[in-house]
PDB file of C-alpha atoms in Angstrom:
ATOM      1  CA  MET K1347      39.699  45.013  10.421  1.00 42.00           C
ATOM      2  CA  SER K1348      39.171  42.363   7.854  1.00 44.00           C
ATOM      3  CA  ASN K1349      41.929  39.735   7.517  1.00 49.00           C
ATOM      4  CA  GLY K1350      39.945  38.091   4.577  1.00 46.00           C
ATOM      5  CA  MET K1351      39.375  35.132   6.600  1.00 46.00           C
ATOM      6  CA  PRO K1352      35.620  34.225   7.541  1.00 45.00           C
ATOM      7  CA  GLY K1353      34.527  35.065  10.659  1.00 46.00           C
ATOM      8  CA  ALA K1354      32.785  32.444  13.219  1.00 44.00           C
ATOM      9  CA  ASP K1355      29.324  33.843  12.395  1.00 41.00           C
ATOM     10  CA  GLY K1356      30.032  33.610   9.126  1.00 40.00           C
ATOM     11  CA  ALA K1357      31.541  30.139   9.099  1.00 43.00           C
ATOM     12  CA  LYS K1358      28.385  28.861  10.826  1.00 41.00           C
ATOM     13  CA  THR K1359      25.750  30.177   7.784  1.00 39.00           C
ATOM     14  CA  ALA K1360      27.963  28.054   5.197  1.00 44.00           C
ATOM     15  CA  GLU K1361      28.067  25.095   7.721  1.00 43.00           C
ATOM     16  CA  ARG K1362      24.138  25.852   7.846  1.00 45.00           C
ATOM     17  CA  SER K1363      23.363  26.289   4.335  1.00 72.00           C
ATOM     18  CA  ALA K1364      25.153  22.581   3.537  1.00 82.00           C
ATOM     19  CA  PRO K1365      22.740  20.814   4.564  1.00 86.00           C
ATOM     20  CA  ALA K1366      20.111  22.857   2.414  1.00 88.00           C
ATOM     21  CA  ARG K1367      22.272  22.843  -0.528  1.00 89.00           C
ATOM     22  CA  ILE K1368      22.324  18.989  -0.304  1.00 91.00           C
ATOM     23  CA  ALA K1369      18.574  19.082   0.589  1.00 89.00           C
ATOM     24  CA  GLY K1370      17.709  20.906  -2.215  1.00 89.00           C
ATOM     25  CA  LEU K1371      19.337  19.067  -4.785  1.00 92.00           C
ATOM     26  CA  LEU K1372      17.971  15.980  -3.572  1.00 91.00           C
ATOM     27  CA  ARG K1373      14.589  17.394  -3.802  1.00 89.00           C
ATOM     28  CA  HIS K1374      15.438  18.271  -7.630  1.00 91.00           C
ATOM     29  CA  LEU K1375      16.300  14.930  -8.671  1.00 91.00           C
ATOM     30  CA  GLY K1376      13.000  13.433  -6.880  1.00 85.00           C
ATOM     31  CA  ALA K1377      11.353  15.918  -9.057  1.00 86.00           C
ATOM     32  CA  ALA K1378      13.318  14.319 -12.105  1.00 86.00           C
ATOM     33  CA  GLY K1379      12.027  11.066 -11.802  1.00 80.00           C
ATOM     34  CA  ALA K1380      13.516   8.134 -13.160  1.00 77.00           C
ATOM     35  CA  GLY K1381      15.307   9.399 -16.325  1.00 84.00           C
ATOM     36  CA  GLY K1382      17.239  11.581 -13.743  1.00 90.00           C
ATOM     37  CA  ALA K1383      18.955  15.060 -14.943  1.00 92.00           C
ATOM     38  CA  ARG K1384      22.109  16.411 -15.831  1.00 94.00           C
ATOM     39  CA  LEU K1385      24.031  18.672 -13.694  1.00 94.00           C
ATOM     40  CA  SER K1386      23.655  21.681 -15.683  1.00 94.00           C
ATOM     41  CA  ALA K1387      19.881  21.153 -15.059  1.00 93.00           C
ATOM     42  CA  LEU K1388      20.154  20.449 -11.161  1.00 94.00           C
ATOM     43  CA  ALA K1389      23.173  23.489 -10.610  1.00 92.00           C
ATOM     44  CA  GLU K1390      20.421  25.992 -12.247  1.00 92.00           C
ATOM     45  CA  ALA K1391      17.236  24.652 -10.768  1.00 91.00           C
ATOM     46  CA  SER K1392      19.076  24.601  -7.259  1.00 89.00           C
ATOM     47  CA  GLY K1393      20.774  28.092  -7.564  1.00 89.00           C
ATOM     48  CA  LEU K1394      24.268  26.405  -7.314  1.00 91.00           C
ATOM     49  CA  PRO K1395      27.454  27.363  -8.855  1.00 92.00           C
ATOM     50  CA  ALA K1396      28.182  24.012 -11.409  1.00 93.00           C
ATOM     51  CA  PRO K1397      31.769  23.509  -9.195  1.00 93.00           C
ATOM     52  CA  THR K1398      29.424  23.256  -6.338  1.00 91.00           C
ATOM     53  CA  ALA K1399      26.697  21.295  -7.456  1.00 93.00           C
ATOM     54  CA  LEU K1400      29.451  18.944  -9.112  1.00 94.00           C
ATOM     55  CA  ARG K1401      30.897  18.686  -5.621  1.00 93.00           C
ATOM     56  CA  LEU K1402      28.206  17.940  -3.552  1.00 94.00           C
ATOM     57  CA  LEU K1403      26.887  15.495  -6.023  1.00 94.00           C
ATOM     58  CA  ARG K1404      30.062  13.769  -5.950  1.00 94.00           C
ATOM     59  CA  ALA K1405      29.776  13.083  -2.379  1.00 93.00           C
ATOM     60  CA  LEU K1406      26.227  11.909  -2.448  1.00 94.00           C
ATOM     61  CA  VAL K1407      27.198   9.462  -4.946  1.00 94.00           C
ATOM     62  CA  ALA K1408      29.949   7.857  -3.058  1.00 93.00           C
ATOM     63  CA  GLU K1409      27.471   7.846  -0.337  1.00 91.00           C
ATOM     64  CA  GLY K1410      25.492   5.242  -2.491  1.00 90.00           C
ATOM     65  CA  LEU K1411      22.540   8.204  -1.970  1.00 90.00           C
ATOM     66  CA  VAL K1412      22.548   9.241  -5.782  1.00 93.00           C
ATOM     67  CA  ASP K1413      23.098   7.491  -8.896  1.00 93.00           C
ATOM     68  CA  LEU K1414      25.528   8.643 -11.646  1.00 93.00           C
ATOM     69  CA  ASP K1415      24.750   7.185 -15.452  1.00 91.00           C
ATOM     70  CA  ALA K1416      28.076   7.933 -16.793  1.00 89.00           C
ATOM     71  CA  ALA K1417      26.992   7.195 -20.001  1.00 88.00           C
ATOM     72  CA  ALA K1418      23.858   9.557 -19.993  1.00 89.00           C
ATOM     73  CA  LYS K1419      25.788  12.133 -17.690  1.00 91.00           C
ATOM     74  CA  THR K1420      23.135  11.943 -15.524  1.00 94.00           C
ATOM     75  CA  TYR K1421      22.154  11.789 -12.181  1.00 95.00           C
ATOM     76  CA  ARG K1422      19.152  10.142 -10.278  1.00 92.00           C
ATOM     77  CA  LEU K1423      18.079   9.090  -6.493  1.00 89.00           C
ATOM     78  CA  GLY K1424      20.102   5.933  -5.359  1.00 86.00           C
ATOM     79  CA  LEU K1425      19.013   2.700  -3.619  1.00 78.00           C
ATOM     80  CA  GLY K1426      20.811   4.174  -0.398  1.00 81.00           C
ATOM     81  CA  LEU K1427      18.608   7.128   0.013  1.00 78.00           C
ATOM     82  CA  PHE K1428      15.396   4.817  -0.362  1.00 69.00           C
ATOM     83  CA  ARG K1429      16.934   2.382   2.415  1.00 67.00           C
ATOM     84  CA  LEU K1430      17.140   5.283   4.695  1.00 70.00           C
ATOM     85  CA  ALA K1431      13.730   6.567   3.991  1.00 64.00           C
ATOM     86  CA  ALA K1432      12.414   2.949   5.111  1.00 55.00           C
ATOM     87  CA  GLN K1433      13.273   3.718   8.252  1.00 56.00           C
ATOM     88  CA  ALA K1434      11.646   6.836   8.505  1.00 54.00           C
ATOM     89  CA  GLY K1435       8.149   7.807   9.680  1.00 49.00           C
ATOM     90  CA  ASN K1436       5.829   4.758  10.619  1.00 49.00           C
ATOM     91  CA  PRO K1437       8.388   1.905  11.681  1.00 54.00           C
ATOM     92  CA  LEU K1438       5.106  -0.465  11.746  1.00 65.00           C
ATOM     93  CA  GLY K1439       4.404  -2.852   9.222  1.00 84.00           C
ATOM     94  CA  LEU K1440       0.873  -3.180   7.712  1.00 90.00           C
ATOM     95  CA  ARG K1441      -0.315  -5.983  10.328  1.00 90.00           C
ATOM     96  CA  ASP K1442       1.025  -4.154  13.559  1.00 90.00           C
ATOM     97  CA  LEU K1443      -0.289  -0.911  12.211  1.00 92.00           C
ATOM     98  CA  ALA K1444      -3.585  -2.773  11.635  1.00 95.00           C
ATOM     99  CA  ARG K1445      -4.291  -4.808  14.415  1.00 95.00           C
ATOM    100  CA  PRO K1446      -5.708  -1.910  17.088  1.00 96.00           C
ATOM    101  CA  ALA K1447      -8.255  -1.411  14.694  1.00 97.00           C
ATOM    102  CA  LEU K1448      -9.225  -5.087  14.199  1.00 97.00           C
ATOM    103  CA  LEU K1449      -9.550  -5.370  18.136  1.00 97.00           C
ATOM    104  CA  ARG K1450     -12.075  -2.177  17.969  1.00 97.00           C
ATOM    105  CA  LEU K1451     -13.887  -3.607  15.269  1.00 97.00           C
ATOM    106  CA  THR K1452     -14.344  -7.098  16.725  1.00 96.00           C
ATOM    107  CA  GLY K1453     -14.971  -5.359  20.136  1.00 96.00           C
ATOM    108  CA  ALA K1454     -17.535  -2.878  19.040  1.00 96.00           C
ATOM    109  CA  LEU K1455     -19.579  -5.316  16.878  1.00 96.00           C
ATOM    110  CA  GLY K1456     -18.924  -8.948  18.329  1.00 94.00           C
ATOM    111  CA  GLU K1457     -17.738  -9.620  14.588  1.00 94.00           C
ATOM    112  CA  THR K1458     -14.951 -11.521  13.377  1.00 94.00           C
ATOM    113  CA  ILE K1459     -12.404  -9.104  11.316  1.00 95.00           C
ATOM    114  CA  PHE K1460      -9.934  -9.845   8.806  1.00 95.00           C
ATOM    115  CA  LEU K1461      -7.194  -7.995   7.319  1.00 96.00           C
ATOM    116  CA  LEU K1462      -6.407  -9.163   3.527  1.00 94.00           C
ATOM    117  CA  VAL K1463      -3.167  -8.094   1.626  1.00 93.00           C
ATOM    118  CA  ARG K1464      -3.126  -8.530  -1.690  1.00 92.00           C
ATOM    119  CA  SER K1465      -0.619 -11.116  -2.988  1.00 88.00           C
ATOM    120  CA  GLY K1466      -0.104 -11.217  -6.957  1.00 89.00           C
ATOM    121  CA  TYR K1467      -3.767 -13.012  -8.104  1.00 92.00           C
ATOM    122  CA  ASP K1468      -4.811 -13.456  -4.485  1.00 93.00           C
ATOM    123  CA  ALA K1469      -4.957 -11.801  -1.478  1.00 92.00           C
ATOM    124  CA  VAL K1470      -3.465 -13.276   1.912  1.00 90.00           C
ATOM    125  CA  CYS K1471      -5.289 -13.057   5.125  1.00 92.00           C
ATOM    126  CA  ILE K1472      -2.412 -11.675   7.709  1.00 91.00           C
ATOM    127  CA  GLU K1473      -4.728 -11.177  10.407  1.00 92.00           C
ATOM    128  CA  ARG K1474      -7.629 -11.962  12.150  1.00 93.00           C
ATOM    129  CA  THR K1475      -9.815 -11.081  15.171  1.00 94.00           C
ATOM    130  CA  ALA K1476     -12.429 -13.474  15.820  1.00 90.00           C
ATOM    131  CA  GLY K1477     -15.978 -12.841  17.288  1.00 87.00           C
ATOM    132  CA  PRO K1478     -18.283 -15.221  19.633  1.00 84.00           C
ATOM    133  CA  LEU K1479     -19.461 -16.847  16.454  1.00 83.00           C
ATOM    134  CA  PRO K1480     -18.590 -19.708  14.536  1.00 79.00           C
ATOM    135  CA  ILE K1481     -17.375 -18.052  11.075  1.00 81.00           C
ATOM    136  CA  ARG K1482     -16.996 -19.883   7.649  1.00 80.00           C
ATOM    137  CA  SER K1483     -14.494 -17.682   5.041  1.00 81.00           C
ATOM    138  CA  PHE K1484     -12.994 -18.125   1.979  1.00 78.00           C
ATOM    139  CA  THR K1485      -9.160 -17.582   3.685  1.00 78.00           C
ATOM    140  CA  GLY K1486      -9.886 -19.161   7.236  1.00 75.00           C
ATOM    141  CA  ASP K1487      -7.183 -18.367   9.395  1.00 79.00           C
ATOM    142  CA  ILE K1488      -3.939 -16.180   9.161  1.00 84.00           C
ATOM    143  CA  GLY K1489      -2.401 -17.624   5.887  1.00 86.00           C
ATOM    144  CA  GLY K1490      -5.200 -18.641   4.181  1.00 88.00           C
ATOM    145  CA  THR K1491      -5.494 -17.102   0.554  1.00 89.00           C
ATOM    146  CA  VAL K1492      -8.304 -16.486  -1.817  1.00 91.00           C
ATOM    147  CA  MET K1493      -8.766 -15.297  -5.411  1.00 93.00           C
ATOM    148  CA  LEU K1494      -9.121 -11.607  -6.326  1.00 94.00           C
ATOM    149  CA  GLY K1495     -12.727 -11.227  -6.666  1.00 92.00           C
ATOM    150  CA  LEU K1496     -13.843 -14.212  -4.658  1.00 91.00           C
ATOM    151  CA  GLY K1497     -15.129 -13.038  -1.574  1.00 90.00           C
ATOM    152  CA  GLN K1498     -15.935  -9.541   0.091  1.00 93.00           C
ATOM    153  CA  GLY K1499     -12.606  -8.789   0.803  1.00 95.00           C
ATOM    154  CA  ALA K1500     -10.759 -10.124  -1.911  1.00 95.00           C
ATOM    155  CA  MET K1501     -13.602  -8.599  -4.333  1.00 95.00           C
ATOM    156  CA  ALA K1502     -12.676  -5.000  -2.601  1.00 97.00           C
ATOM    157  CA  ILE K1503      -9.182  -5.167  -3.365  1.00 96.00           C
ATOM    158  CA  LEU K1504      -9.732  -5.784  -7.080  1.00 96.00           C
ATOM    159  CA  ALA K1505     -12.569  -3.334  -7.490  1.00 97.00           C
ATOM    160  CA  HIS K1506     -10.231  -0.729  -6.492  1.00 96.00           C
ATOM    161  CA  LEU K1507      -6.993  -1.516  -8.831  1.00 94.00           C
ATOM    162  CA  SER K1508      -6.306   0.096 -12.188  1.00 93.00           C
ATOM    163  CA  GLU K1509      -8.307  -0.995 -15.057  1.00 93.00           C
ATOM    164  CA  GLU K1510      -4.995  -2.286 -16.849  1.00 94.00           C
ATOM    165  CA  GLU K1511      -4.524  -4.263 -13.531  1.00 93.00           C
ATOM    166  CA  GLN K1512      -8.420  -5.573 -13.267  1.00 95.00           C
ATOM    167  CA  GLU K1513      -8.288  -6.872 -16.692  1.00 95.00           C
ATOM    168  CA  ALA K1514      -4.623  -9.022 -16.124  1.00 94.00           C
ATOM    169  CA  VAL K1515      -6.595 -10.418 -13.086  1.00 94.00           C
ATOM    170  CA  ILE K1516      -9.808 -11.237 -14.646  1.00 95.00           C
ATOM    171  CA  ARG K1517      -7.911 -13.111 -17.434  1.00 95.00           C
ATOM    172  CA  TYR K1518      -5.735 -15.119 -14.968  1.00 94.00           C
ATOM    173  CA  ASN K1519      -8.493 -15.681 -12.815  1.00 94.00           C
ATOM    174  CA  LEU K1520     -11.697 -16.415 -14.532  1.00 94.00           C
ATOM    175  CA  PRO K1521     -10.904 -20.045 -15.125  1.00 94.00           C
ATOM    176  CA  ARG K1522      -9.937 -20.435 -11.333  1.00 92.00           C
ATOM    177  CA  ILE K1523     -12.961 -19.079 -10.153  1.00 91.00           C
ATOM    178  CA  ARG K1524     -15.108 -21.313 -12.931  1.00 91.00           C
ATOM    179  CA  GLU K1525     -13.541 -24.443 -11.913  1.00 91.00           C
ATOM    180  CA  ALA K1526     -13.757 -23.901  -8.048  1.00 87.00           C
ATOM    181  CA  THR K1527     -17.839 -22.024  -8.407  1.00 88.00           C
ATOM    182  CA  SER K1528     -20.182 -21.230 -10.475  1.00 87.00           C
ATOM    183  CA  LEU K1529     -19.457 -17.964 -10.851  1.00 89.00           C
ATOM    184  CA  ASP K1530     -19.140 -16.465 -14.389  1.00 91.00           C
ATOM    185  CA  GLU K1531     -17.468 -12.988 -16.116  1.00 93.00           C
ATOM    186  CA  ALA K1532     -20.467 -11.247 -15.802  1.00 94.00           C
ATOM    187  CA  TYR K1533     -20.693 -11.509 -12.396  1.00 90.00           C
ATOM    188  CA  LEU K1534     -17.130 -10.315 -11.845  1.00 92.00           C
ATOM    189  CA  ARG K1535     -17.518  -7.196 -13.803  1.00 95.00           C
ATOM    190  CA  THR K1536     -20.992  -6.178 -12.149  1.00 95.00           C
ATOM    191  CA  GLU K1537     -19.875  -6.508  -8.999  1.00 94.00           C
ATOM    192  CA  ILE K1538     -16.479  -4.788  -9.573  1.00 96.00           C
ATOM    193  CA  THR K1539     -18.641  -1.864 -10.962  1.00 96.00           C
ATOM    194  CA  ARG K1540     -20.973  -1.922  -7.995  1.00 95.00           C
ATOM    195  CA  THR K1541     -17.899  -2.377  -5.395  1.00 96.00           C
ATOM    196  CA  ARG K1542     -16.151   0.397  -6.939  1.00 95.00           C
ATOM    197  CA  ASP K1543     -19.503   2.925  -6.868  1.00 95.00           C
ATOM    198  CA  LEU K1544     -20.446   1.871  -3.374  1.00 95.00           C
ATOM    199  CA  GLY K1545     -16.512   2.063  -1.794  1.00 95.00           C
ATOM    200  CA  TYR K1546     -17.286  -1.366  -0.515  1.00 95.00           C
ATOM    201  CA  CYS K1547     -18.130  -4.807  -1.263  1.00 95.00           C
ATOM    202  CA  ALA K1548     -21.456  -6.126  -0.138  1.00 90.00           C
ATOM    203  CA  ALA K1549     -22.117  -9.112  -2.639  1.00 77.00           C
ATOM    204  CA  SER K1550     -23.608 -12.499  -1.208  1.00 74.00           C
ATOM    205  CA  SER K1551     -22.269 -15.100  -3.333  1.00 67.00           C
ATOM    206  CA  GLY K1552     -24.153 -17.750  -1.642  1.00 64.00           C
ATOM    207  CA  LEU K1553     -21.102 -20.333  -1.689  1.00 76.00           C
ATOM    208  CA  ILE K1554     -20.619 -20.380   1.977  1.00 79.00           C
ATOM    209  CA  PRO K1555     -24.605 -21.146   3.255  1.00 82.00           C
ATOM    210  CA  GLY K1556     -25.518 -18.704   5.712  1.00 85.00           C
ATOM    211  CA  MET K1557     -22.352 -16.505   5.514  1.00 85.00           C
ATOM    212  CA  ALA K1558     -22.483 -13.150   4.736  1.00 87.00           C
ATOM    213  CA  GLY K1559     -19.895 -10.499   4.940  1.00 92.00           C
ATOM    214  CA  LEU K1560     -18.386  -6.698   3.920  1.00 95.00           C
ATOM    215  CA  GLY K1561     -14.818  -5.712   2.692  1.00 96.00           C
ATOM    216  CA  VAL K1562     -13.554  -2.171   2.165  1.00 97.00           C
ATOM    217  CA  PRO K1563     -10.021  -1.595   0.611  1.00 97.00           C
ATOM    218  CA  ILE K1564      -7.312  -0.073   1.899  1.00 97.00           C
ATOM    219  CA  LEU K1565      -5.370   2.277  -0.420  1.00 95.00           C
ATOM    220  CA  GLY K1566      -1.758   2.991  -1.319  1.00 90.00           C
ATOM    221  CA  PRO K1567      -0.664   6.680  -2.268  1.00 86.00           C
ATOM    222  CA  ASP K1568      -1.316   6.013  -5.487  1.00 86.00           C
ATOM    223  CA  GLY K1569      -5.425   5.256  -4.832  1.00 91.00           C
ATOM    224  CA  THR K1570      -5.147   1.676  -5.733  1.00 92.00           C
ATOM    225  CA  ALA K1571      -6.006  -1.049  -3.122  1.00 94.00           C
ATOM    226  CA  VAL K1572      -3.306  -2.974  -1.342  1.00 92.00           C
ATOM    227  CA  ALA K1573      -5.225  -4.446   1.206  1.00 95.00           C
ATOM    228  CA  ALA K1574      -8.618  -4.845   2.660  1.00 96.00           C
ATOM    229  CA  LEU K1575     -10.467  -5.076   5.686  1.00 97.00           C
ATOM    230  CA  SER K1576     -13.649  -7.583   5.622  1.00 95.00           C
ATOM    231  CA  VAL K1577     -16.063  -8.630   8.215  1.00 95.00           C
ATOM    232  CA  GLY K1578     -17.160 -11.978   8.533  1.00 91.00           C
ATOM    233  CA  SER K1579     -20.764 -12.898   9.947  1.00 90.00           C
ATOM    234  CA  THR K1580     -24.031 -14.622   9.089  1.00 88.00           C
ATOM    235  CA  VAL K1581     -26.697 -13.757   6.867  1.00 89.00           C
ATOM    236  CA  ASP K1582     -29.247 -12.476   9.773  1.00 89.00           C
ATOM    237  CA  ARG K1583     -27.010 -10.239  11.388  1.00 89.00           C
ATOM    238  CA  LEU K1584     -25.189  -8.376   8.366  1.00 88.00           C
ATOM    239  CA  THR K1585     -28.921  -6.659   7.062  1.00 87.00           C
ATOM    240  CA  GLY K1586     -30.179  -3.593   6.480  1.00 88.00           C
ATOM    241  CA  GLU K1587     -29.063  -0.332   8.609  1.00 92.00           C
ATOM    242  CA  ARG K1588     -26.954  -2.343  10.736  1.00 93.00           C
ATOM    243  CA  SER K1589     -25.111  -3.605   7.293  1.00 93.00           C
ATOM    244  CA  THR K1590     -24.729   0.031   6.082  1.00 94.00           C
ATOM    245  CA  ALA K1591     -23.326   1.281   9.603  1.00 95.00           C
ATOM    246  CA  ILE K1592     -20.516  -1.590   9.654  1.00 95.00           C
ATOM    247  CA  ALA K1593     -19.521  -0.579   6.247  1.00 96.00           C
ATOM    248  CA  GLY K1594     -18.947   3.240   7.155  1.00 96.00           C
ATOM    249  CA  MET K1595     -16.843   1.555  10.599  1.00 97.00           C
ATOM    250  CA  LEU K1596     -14.655  -0.204   8.286  1.00 97.00           C
ATOM    251  CA  MET K1597     -14.249   2.678   5.820  1.00 97.00           C
ATOM    252  CA  ARG K1598     -13.567   4.978   8.871  1.00 97.00           C
ATOM    253  CA  GLU K1599     -10.894   2.304   9.931  1.00 98.00           C
ATOM    254  CA  ALA K1600      -9.395   1.266   6.682  1.00 97.00           C
ATOM    255  CA  ALA K1601      -8.792   5.288   6.149  1.00 97.00           C
ATOM    256  CA  GLY K1602      -6.980   6.023   9.142  1.00 96.00           C
ATOM    257  CA  ILE K1603      -4.891   2.871   8.451  1.00 96.00           C
ATOM    258  CA  ALA K1604      -4.213   3.946   4.939  1.00 95.00           C
ATOM    259  CA  ALA K1605      -2.904   7.403   6.360  1.00 93.00           C
ATOM    260  CA  HIS K1606      -0.248   5.842   8.124  1.00 90.00           C
ATOM    261  CA  LEU K1607       0.914   2.889   5.675  1.00 89.00           C
ATOM    262  CA  ASN K1608       4.632   2.562   5.019  1.00 80.00           C
ATOM    263  CA  PRO K1609       5.479   2.398   1.460  1.00 74.00           C
ATOM    264  CA  PHE K1610       8.478   0.775   2.048  1.00 73.00           C
ATOM    265  CA  ASP K1611       6.568  -1.875   4.274  1.00 78.00           C
ATOM    266  CA  ALA K1612       8.033  -5.533   2.638  1.00 73.00           C
ATOM    267  CA  THR K1613       3.877  -6.840   3.348  1.00 75.00           C
ATOM    268  CA  LEU K1614       2.964  -4.601   0.766  1.00 76.00           C
ATOM    269  CA  ARG K1615       5.417  -6.228  -1.818  1.00 69.00           C
ATOM    270  CA  ARG K1616       5.305  -9.490  -0.360  1.00 66.00           C
ATOM    271  CA  ALA K1617       2.509 -10.799   1.828  1.00 60.00           C
ATOM    272  CA  GLY K1618       4.432 -13.677   3.995  1.00 53.00           C
ATOM    273  CA  ALA K1619       6.929 -10.768   5.169  1.00 55.00           C
ATOM    274  CA  ALA K1620       3.712  -9.711   7.680  1.00 54.00           C
ATOM    275  CA  MET K1621       4.127 -13.265   9.052  1.00 51.00           C
ATOM    276  CA  GLU K1622       7.773 -13.406   9.619  1.00 56.00           C
ATOM    277  CA  ARG K1623       9.145 -12.812  13.248  1.00 45.00           C
ATOM    278  CA  PRO K1624      12.678 -12.692  13.919  1.00 41.00           C
TER     279      PRO K1624
END
């Protein structure tokens, strides 16, 4: 006979359902976006009684995983949840993630390979694997910077930003580029279009005599560039079919890196973080 108390199987079912209920609420909060959602909407979307949804939400707020806007009476995902997410997935930062690709490319091609990451209006070299030939580049060694739009890797990044960001970079960088080089706005805009169409930059500005290069973007989840792979070589080694083949190799490696990016990697927000060590 039943004594009105839940049996062992019922208790286990209730215990198993609690994580599912919490996960459901978090998913609906994620779908609600930055504006958040009210209790009634969350309860309805998750199929929970309002008192149950309220109890779970209060617990999540207390843990810092959900924020409550008391004035608007809305809930949204909290910073505590993002801190947890930062520890999930691929734990490698961009520099460590990309290093095997740079070593493979240098080993296969005998060329110097650079990893650049966007830093505001510039690109910063955060990793470099050297080939046997002496190469001169705009960034030089690790830690060197170059204006976006100057050099193949930096152009690959600029060409794969949103139109709004491109315009902001051009307005800021054009006076700097004019001061340092003979390049003008027409050159920048032509190369942006060409690079966007090709998917990589093969421009040769002639600013470093005898040097040539290729640059491909590493795209973030939103499809805009956060970094780039580039090869530095000499004009006579980077021509014709070999140039096209190298571009394909760079693009494949860049796509592999992009697929494993950690969106919470500090390097993607602050290039210097890649070179910091405990």
